[in-house]
Structures are given as structure tokens and as C-alpha cells.
mmCIF file of C-alpha atoms in Angstrom:
data_model
loop_
_atom_site.group_PDB
_atom_site.id
_atom_site.type_symbol
_atom_site.label_atom_id
_atom_site.label_comp_id
_atom_site.label_asym_id
_atom_site.label_seq_id
_atom_site.Cartn_x
_atom_site.Cartn_y
_atom_site.Cartn_z
ATOM 1 C CA MET A 29 0.000 0.000 0.000
ATOM 2 C CA ASP A 30 1.114 3.566 -0.631
ATOM 3 C CA SER A 31 -1.510 5.480 1.326
ATOM 4 C CA LEU A 32 -0.713 8.596 3.318
ATOM 5 C CA ARG A 33 -1.211 6.582 6.508
ATOM 6 C CA ASP A 34 1.429 4.081 5.335
ATOM 7 C CA TRP A 35 3.851 6.859 4.487
ATOM 8 C CA LEU A 36 3.412 8.687 7.806
ATOM 9 C CA ILE A 37 3.749 5.470 9.818
ATOM 10 C CA SER A 38 6.857 4.615 7.820
ATOM 11 C CA GLU A 39 8.381 8.030 8.561
ATOM 12 C CA ILE A 40 7.680 7.584 12.273
ATOM 13 C CA ASP A 41 8.830 3.944 12.430
ATOM 14 C CA SER A 42 12.088 4.757 10.640
ATOM 15 C CA VAL A 43 12.993 6.825 13.696
ATOM 16 C CA LEU A 44 11.385 4.901 16.549
ATOM 17 C CA ASN A 45 12.653 1.495 15.432
ATOM 18 C CA LYS A 46 16.304 2.481 15.733
ATOM 19 C CA PRO A 47 18.040 0.297 18.357
ATOM 20 C CA ASN A 48 19.257 3.282 20.335
ATOM 21 C CA ASP A 49 19.896 3.413 24.059
ATOM 22 C CA PRO A 50 18.093 5.291 25.459
ATOM 23 C CA PRO A 51 15.172 4.665 23.082
ATOM 24 C CA PRO A 52 14.611 7.320 20.406
ATOM 25 C CA PHE A 53 11.687 9.733 20.407
ATOM 26 C CA ILE A 54 10.241 12.361 18.076
ATOM 27 C CA ILE A 55 9.210 15.915 18.919
ATOM 28 C CA TRP A 56 6.304 16.903 16.647
ATOM 29 C CA CYS A 57 5.973 20.693 16.551
ATOM 30 C CA ASP A 58 2.516 21.796 15.457
ATOM 31 C CA PRO A 59 1.789 25.500 16.068
ATOM 32 C CA ASP A 60 -1.411 25.382 13.993
ATOM 33 C CA ARG A 61 -2.716 22.328 15.890
ATOM 34 C CA GLU A 62 -3.503 20.567 12.621
ATOM 35 C CA TRP A 63 -1.680 17.291 13.290
ATOM 36 C CA ARG A 64 -3.012 16.252 16.717
ATOM 37 C CA ASP A 65 -6.169 14.467 15.516
ATOM 38 C CA ILE A 66 -4.242 12.775 12.726
ATOM 39 C CA LEU A 67 -1.553 11.546 15.124
ATOM 40 C CA LEU A 68 -4.243 10.170 17.420
ATOM 41 C CA ILE A 69 -5.641 8.176 14.497
ATOM 42 C CA LEU A 70 -2.184 6.920 13.484
ATOM 43 C CA SER A 71 -1.296 5.827 17.022
ATOM 44 C CA ALA A 72 -4.584 3.994 17.619
ATOM 45 C CA GLY A 73 -4.142 0.355 18.501
ATOM 46 C CA GLY A 74 -0.685 0.919 19.937
ATOM 47 C CA ALA A 75 1.100 1.636 16.663
ATOM 48 C CA PHE A 76 3.376 3.941 18.683
ATOM 49 C CA GLU A 77 3.248 5.793 21.989
ATOM 50 C CA LEU A 78 1.896 9.314 21.659
ATOM 51 C CA TRP A 79 1.873 12.182 24.116
ATOM 52 C CA ALA A 80 -0.682 14.623 22.755
ATOM 53 C CA GLU A 81 -2.254 16.242 25.813
ATOM 54 C CA GLU A 82 -2.806 19.985 25.866
ATOM 55 C CA GLU A 83 -0.580 20.798 28.828
ATOM 56 C CA HIS A 84 1.905 23.474 29.813
ATOM 57 C CA GLU A 85 5.485 22.888 28.705
ATOM 58 C CA LEU A 86 6.652 22.894 32.307
ATOM 59 C CA LYS A 87 4.313 19.995 33.136
ATOM 60 C CA LEU A 88 5.412 18.241 29.973
ATOM 61 C CA ARG A 89 9.049 18.591 30.964
ATOM 62 C CA GLU A 90 8.331 17.172 34.436
ATOM 63 C CA ARG A 91 6.432 14.267 32.913
ATOM 64 C CA PHE A 92 9.322 13.529 30.557
ATOM 65 C CA PHE A 93 11.943 13.406 33.294
ATOM 66 C CA ASN A 94 9.694 11.375 35.615
ATOM 67 C CA SER A 95 8.781 8.739 33.005
ATOM 68 C CA SER A 96 10.796 5.790 31.828
ATOM 69 C CA ARG A 97 12.098 6.396 28.312
ATOM 70 C CA LYS A 98 10.141 4.642 25.562
ATOM 71 C CA PRO A 99 10.077 5.110 21.785
ATOM 72 C CA GLY A 100 7.284 7.533 20.975
ATOM 73 C CA VAL A 101 6.056 10.852 19.638
ATOM 74 C CA ILE A 102 5.674 13.976 21.775
ATOM 75 C CA TRP A 103 3.270 16.473 20.220
ATOM 76 C CA ILE A 104 3.853 20.123 21.124
ATOM 77 C CA PRO A 105 1.590 22.895 19.701
ATOM 78 C CA LYS A 106 4.455 25.343 19.155
ATOM 79 C CA ASN A 107 7.052 26.272 16.577
ATOM 80 C CA GLN A 108 10.444 24.717 17.156
ATOM 81 C CA ASP A 109 11.957 28.167 17.716
ATOM 82 C CA ASP A 110 9.337 28.929 20.370
ATOM 83 C CA LEU A 111 10.065 25.934 22.575
ATOM 84 C CA SER A 112 10.935 26.953 26.118
ATOM 85 C CA TYR A 113 10.836 24.440 28.973
ATOM 86 C CA SER A 114 10.818 21.528 26.546
ATOM 87 C CA LYS A 115 14.068 22.663 24.918
ATOM 88 C CA VAL A 116 15.884 20.758 27.647
ATOM 89 C CA PHE A 117 14.773 17.374 26.326
ATOM 90 C CA ALA A 118 14.118 18.429 22.714
ATOM 91 C CA CYS A 119 17.877 18.441 22.259
ATOM 92 C CA ASP A 120 17.840 14.686 22.918
ATOM 93 C CA ALA A 121 15.112 13.968 20.364
ATOM 94 C CA GLU A 122 16.128 11.694 17.523
ATOM 95 C CA LYS A 123 14.087 13.892 15.182
ATOM 96 C CA ILE A 124 12.037 17.088 15.352
ATOM 97 C CA ILE A 125 9.198 17.206 12.830
ATOM 98 C CA SER A 126 7.718 20.596 12.055
ATOM 99 C CA PHE A 127 6.225 20.368 8.581
ATOM 100 C CA SER A 128 2.721 21.626 7.860
ATOM 101 C CA ILE A 129 0.141 19.374 6.231
ATOM 102 C CA PRO A 130 0.733 20.895 2.741
ATOM 103 C CA GLU A 131 4.498 20.427 3.185
ATOM 104 C CA ALA A 132 3.948 16.830 4.279
ATOM 105 C CA LEU A 133 1.798 16.137 1.209
ATOM 106 C CA VAL A 134 4.576 17.432 -1.034
ATOM 107 C CA GLU A 135 7.102 15.181 0.745
ATOM 108 C CA TYR A 136 4.634 12.340 0.307
ATOM 109 C CA GLY A 137 5.018 12.891 -3.425
ATOM 110 C CA LEU A 138 2.020 14.973 -4.432
ATOM 111 C CA GLN A 139 2.316 17.864 -6.836
ATOM 112 C CA ILE A 140 0.244 20.705 -5.426
ATOM 113 C CA SER A 141 0.582 24.300 -6.566
ATOM 114 C CA SER A 142 0.696 27.093 -4.002
ATOM 115 C CA GLU A 143 -2.393 28.553 -5.683
ATOM 116 C CA ASP A 144 -4.353 25.347 -5.056
ATOM 117 C CA ILE A 145 -3.141 25.164 -1.462
ATOM 118 C CA ASN A 146 -4.338 28.710 -0.821
ATOM 119 C CA GLN A 147 -7.798 27.689 -2.055
ATOM 120 C CA PHE A 148 -8.298 24.763 0.282
ATOM 121 C CA ARG A 149 -5.685 25.196 3.039
ATOM 122 C CA VAL A 150 -8.242 25.537 5.851
ATOM 123 C CA LEU A 151 -10.022 22.337 4.744
ATOM 124 C CA LEU A 152 -6.960 20.099 4.512
ATOM 125 C CA LYS A 153 -6.907 18.917 8.120
ATOM 126 C CA SER A 154 -10.418 17.470 7.885
ATOM 127 C CA HIS A 155 -9.822 16.146 4.387
ATOM 128 C CA VAL A 156 -6.596 14.344 5.243
ATOM 129 C CA LYS A 157 -8.420 12.385 7.955
ATOM 130 C CA GLU A 158 -10.961 11.249 5.348
ATOM 131 C CA TRP A 159 -8.318 10.255 2.769
ATOM 132 C CA LEU A 160 -5.653 8.720 5.054
ATOM 133 C CA ASP A 161 -6.104 5.270 3.521
ATOM 134 C CA ARG A 162 -6.580 6.333 -0.087
ATOM 135 C CA PRO A 163 -3.793 5.175 -2.472
ATOM 136 C CA LYS A 164 -1.480 7.901 -3.676
ATOM 137 C CA SER A 165 -2.956 7.657 -7.181
ATOM 138 C CA GLY A 166 -6.322 8.743 -5.754
ATOM 139 C CA TRP A 167 -4.841 11.971 -4.463
ATOM 140 C CA LYS A 168 -4.506 13.207 -8.043
ATOM 141 C CA GLU A 169 -8.159 14.218 -7.700
ATOM 142 C CA LEU A 170 -7.238 16.696 -4.949
ATOM 143 C CA ASN A 171 -8.933 20.020 -5.638
ATOM 144 C CA LEU A 172 -11.303 22.377 -3.854
ATOM 145 C CA VAL A 173 -14.462 20.871 -5.348
ATOM 146 C CA LYS A 174 -13.417 17.304 -4.506
ATOM 147 C CA ILE A 175 -12.454 18.244 -0.958
ATOM 148 C CA LYS A 176 -15.785 19.916 -0.280
ATOM 149 C CA GLU A 177 -17.715 16.999 -1.773
ATOM 150 C CA THR A 178 -15.693 14.481 0.242
ATOM 151 C CA LEU A 179 -16.349 16.243 3.540
ATOM 152 C CA ILE A 180 -19.987 17.122 2.806
ATOM 153 C CA ASP A 181 -21.422 15.129 -0.079
ATOM 154 C CA ASP A 182 -24.722 15.972 -1.756
ATOM 155 C CA GLU A 183 -26.624 13.321 0.168
ATOM 156 C CA ARG A 184 -25.549 14.660 3.552
ATOM 157 C CA PHE A 185 -26.305 18.224 2.458
ATOM 158 C CA LEU A 186 -29.830 17.250 1.420
ATOM 159 C CA ASN A 187 -30.338 15.313 4.656
ATOM 160 C CA VAL A 188 -29.592 18.452 6.657
ATOM 161 C CA LEU A 189 -31.817 20.554 4.446
ATOM 162 C CA CYS A 190 -34.761 18.167 4.593
ATOM 163 C CA SER A 191 -34.643 17.157 8.272
ATOM 164 C CA PRO A 192 -36.605 19.795 10.211
ATOM 165 C CA HIS A 193 -36.055 20.268 13.932
ATOM 166 C CA ARG A 194 -32.766 18.344 13.925
ATOM 167 C CA GLU A 195 -29.668 20.140 15.182
ATOM 168 C CA ILE A 196 -26.553 20.350 13.035
ATOM 169 C CA GLN A 197 -24.551 18.341 15.608
ATOM 170 C CA THR A 198 -26.505 15.218 14.650
ATOM 171 C CA PHE A 199 -25.051 15.430 11.145
ATOM 172 C CA MET A 200 -21.492 16.760 11.529
ATOM 173 C CA GLY A 201 -18.834 18.348 13.712
ATOM 174 C CA LYS A 202 -17.759 21.986 13.783
ATOM 175 C CA GLU A 203 -14.996 21.510 11.217
ATOM 176 C CA GLN A 204 -17.398 19.988 8.731
ATOM 177 C CA PHE A 205 -19.989 22.701 9.371
ATOM 178 C CA SER A 206 -17.599 25.282 7.910
ATOM 179 C CA VAL A 207 -17.522 23.160 4.729
ATOM 180 C CA PHE A 208 -21.296 22.846 4.814
ATOM 181 C CA LYS A 209 -21.604 26.640 4.848
ATOM 182 C CA ARG A 210 -19.227 26.975 1.900
ATOM 183 C CA ARG A 211 -21.119 24.386 -0.140
ATOM 184 C CA ALA A 212 -24.417 26.133 0.605
ATOM 185 C CA VAL A 213 -23.158 29.450 -0.734
ATOM 186 C CA GLU A 214 -20.566 28.484 -3.358
ATOM 187 C CA ASP A 215 -22.054 25.308 -4.848
ATOM 188 C CA PHE A 216 -25.808 25.754 -4.416
ATOM 189 C CA GLY A 217 -26.231 29.531 -4.336
ATOM 190 C CA LEU A 218 -28.155 29.400 -1.051
ATOM 191 C CA PRO A 219 -28.013 31.761 1.938
ATOM 192 C CA GLU A 220 -25.223 31.082 4.410
ATOM 193 C CA PRO A 221 -26.536 28.902 7.247
ATOM 194 C CA GLY A 222 -26.096 29.863 10.865
ATOM 195 C CA GLU A 223 -25.676 27.105 13.424
ATOM 196 C CA SER A 224 -28.024 28.795 15.894
ATOM 197 C CA GLU A 225 -30.742 29.519 13.299
ATOM 198 C CA LEU A 226 -30.700 26.331 11.291
ATOM 199 C CA GLU A 227 -34.498 25.999 11.108
ATOM 200 C CA LYS A 228 -34.885 29.514 9.747
ATOM 201 C CA TRP A 229 -32.137 28.774 7.204
ATOM 202 C CA ARG A 230 -33.954 25.603 6.054
ATOM 203 C CA ILE A 231 -37.100 27.622 5.321
ATOM 204 C CA ASN A 232 -35.197 30.325 3.438
ATOM 205 C CA ALA A 233 -33.088 27.782 1.517
ATOM 206 C CA LEU A 234 -36.116 25.759 0.414
ATOM 207 C CA ALA A 235 -37.838 28.979 -0.631
ATOM 208 C CA CYS A 236 -34.799 29.911 -2.748
ATOM 209 C CA ILE A 237 -34.823 26.496 -4.411
ATOM 210 C CA LEU A 238 -38.552 26.675 -5.173
ATOM 211 C CA VAL A 239 -38.285 30.204 -6.561
ATOM 212 C CA THR A 240 -35.313 29.240 -8.738
ATOM 213 C CA GLU A 241 -37.088 26.157 -10.070
ATOM 214 C CA ALA A 242 -40.256 28.132 -10.779
ATOM 215 C CA ALA A 243 -38.238 30.779 -12.619
ATOM 216 C CA GLU A 244 -36.722 28.085 -14.834
ATOM 217 C CA LEU A 245 -40.083 26.478 -15.542
ATOM 218 C CA TYR A 246 -41.863 29.800 -16.243
ATOM 219 C CA PRO A 247 -39.237 32.214 -17.559
ATOM 220 C CA ASP A 248 -41.894 34.557 -18.981
ATOM 221 C CA ASN A 249 -43.668 34.884 -15.679
ATOM 222 C CA PRO A 250 -41.125 34.293 -12.904
ATOM 223 C CA PRO A 251 -42.004 34.458 -9.200
ATOM 224 C CA GLY A 252 -42.057 37.955 -7.824
ATOM 225 C CA ARG A 253 -43.670 39.438 -10.907
ATOM 226 C CA LYS A 254 -47.349 40.239 -10.622
ATOM 227 C CA ARG A 255 -49.170 37.584 -12.592
ATOM 228 C CA GLN A 256 -50.777 38.930 -15.727
ATOM 229 C CA SER A 257 -54.230 37.708 -16.660
ATOM 230 C CA ASP A 258 -55.563 37.624 -20.180
ATOM 231 C CA PRO A 259 -57.709 40.654 -21.017
ATOM 232 C CA ALA A 260 -61.378 39.959 -21.012
ATOM 233 C CA GLY A 261 -62.575 38.974 -24.418
#
């Protein structure tokens, strides 16, 4: 397999499987907090030990020095240059990883232009989780439209639209809701939904769809124009 999951695990294992004494570890710097969820997925089932708690660097340093050394990954939501208390043990790390998700995808072997990245940068974290196990050849389809459709496909969009009195949380998380809003406006030409006024948005969105359909069916007498009756004969 040549999926992104395989590649990331291979990158991690190439460090952690070294027969060093003391055992090697990786510092994963992530100032944008885009890797934490992905690392949690990768480490599931004991693939490798992961420290990914949101804790102060001082507590992290104390934990490091009070724990027996094991191969693993220590996630820190900071730039490498901004490390403070953790600098003490970061110097002993076998490797410090600090690439962003777009940079990692390029290292993985994908050809992505900076223009494309700017279009869908904010959606990549959610998308990568969906495509972790897709073969590299499948990533050739990576573009803004495909990303939005992967995260919120047409069926899910219609389910939200046509399910009155159901809160958005029953359909998706907060990250996906941002994609849902973009699809509503950019792909369907509907008003932007608000999480707190979803029922009102459903009514307005359905009204927009009905008006648009009526305008297409009756272009000579579209909705909004006062209907003209034939003059009395």
C-alpha cells in the first residue's frame, strides 16, 4: 500500500525502530494544531506511543523526566523556535518534525501548486483524515471541489436541508460545518446557514430552491412578478 497513513507510519517507524539506548523519540511541533487528531488516528491500537495532551510545557518537561524512556512521539503545539521548557529534552530527540500538512503532502510525493493550497488550506486537516487510507494515485483528484464533496457530499447536504427540527450536531462536527456553509453558498447559491438559526435557514433555503425552479419552468412569468391575466374577451 502507498496510502498517506502508510507513508506517515513509515516516517515515524524509521525513527522509533532504531536500536538506540536510550530509546529514540520524536518531537512533533505543530503551532497550527492541525496534526493532533491525525496523530491520534495513526497511534490507535498501539502503533506507537503518543503524548498529545494539551498541557503546559513545564508539566510536559516534568512528565518527561519522571517517566521511563520509551520510543514515541511527543506532540507540542508550538514552533520549534518557540520551545521553552521543553528545549531541555528536545535536544535529545532523535528527530524534530515541524512540517505543515501541505508540506507533508509534497514530501509524500504529491504535486500541489501554491495557488491550489491557498484555495483549500483551511479544509486540509479534515480532508486528510478522510483520505488517510486512499492510495497515492487517488490523491490526483485533490482540488477544492473534490475536498468539499468528500467532507460534505450531496446526500448529507440534502439530509440536513430536509430534516426539520434536527440540530446540526446530529449530522457533523464543527470543522465539517464550515464546509457545509461553503457548499451552501458556493455550490448551491443558497443563503449562508447559521448554526443557531438552522431551522430559519432551512425555510429560506427551500424557498430559494422553489423560486429558482419556478423561474426556470416559467421564464416569462417568474415568481415575484405580478401575474398577468388575459384581457377579457
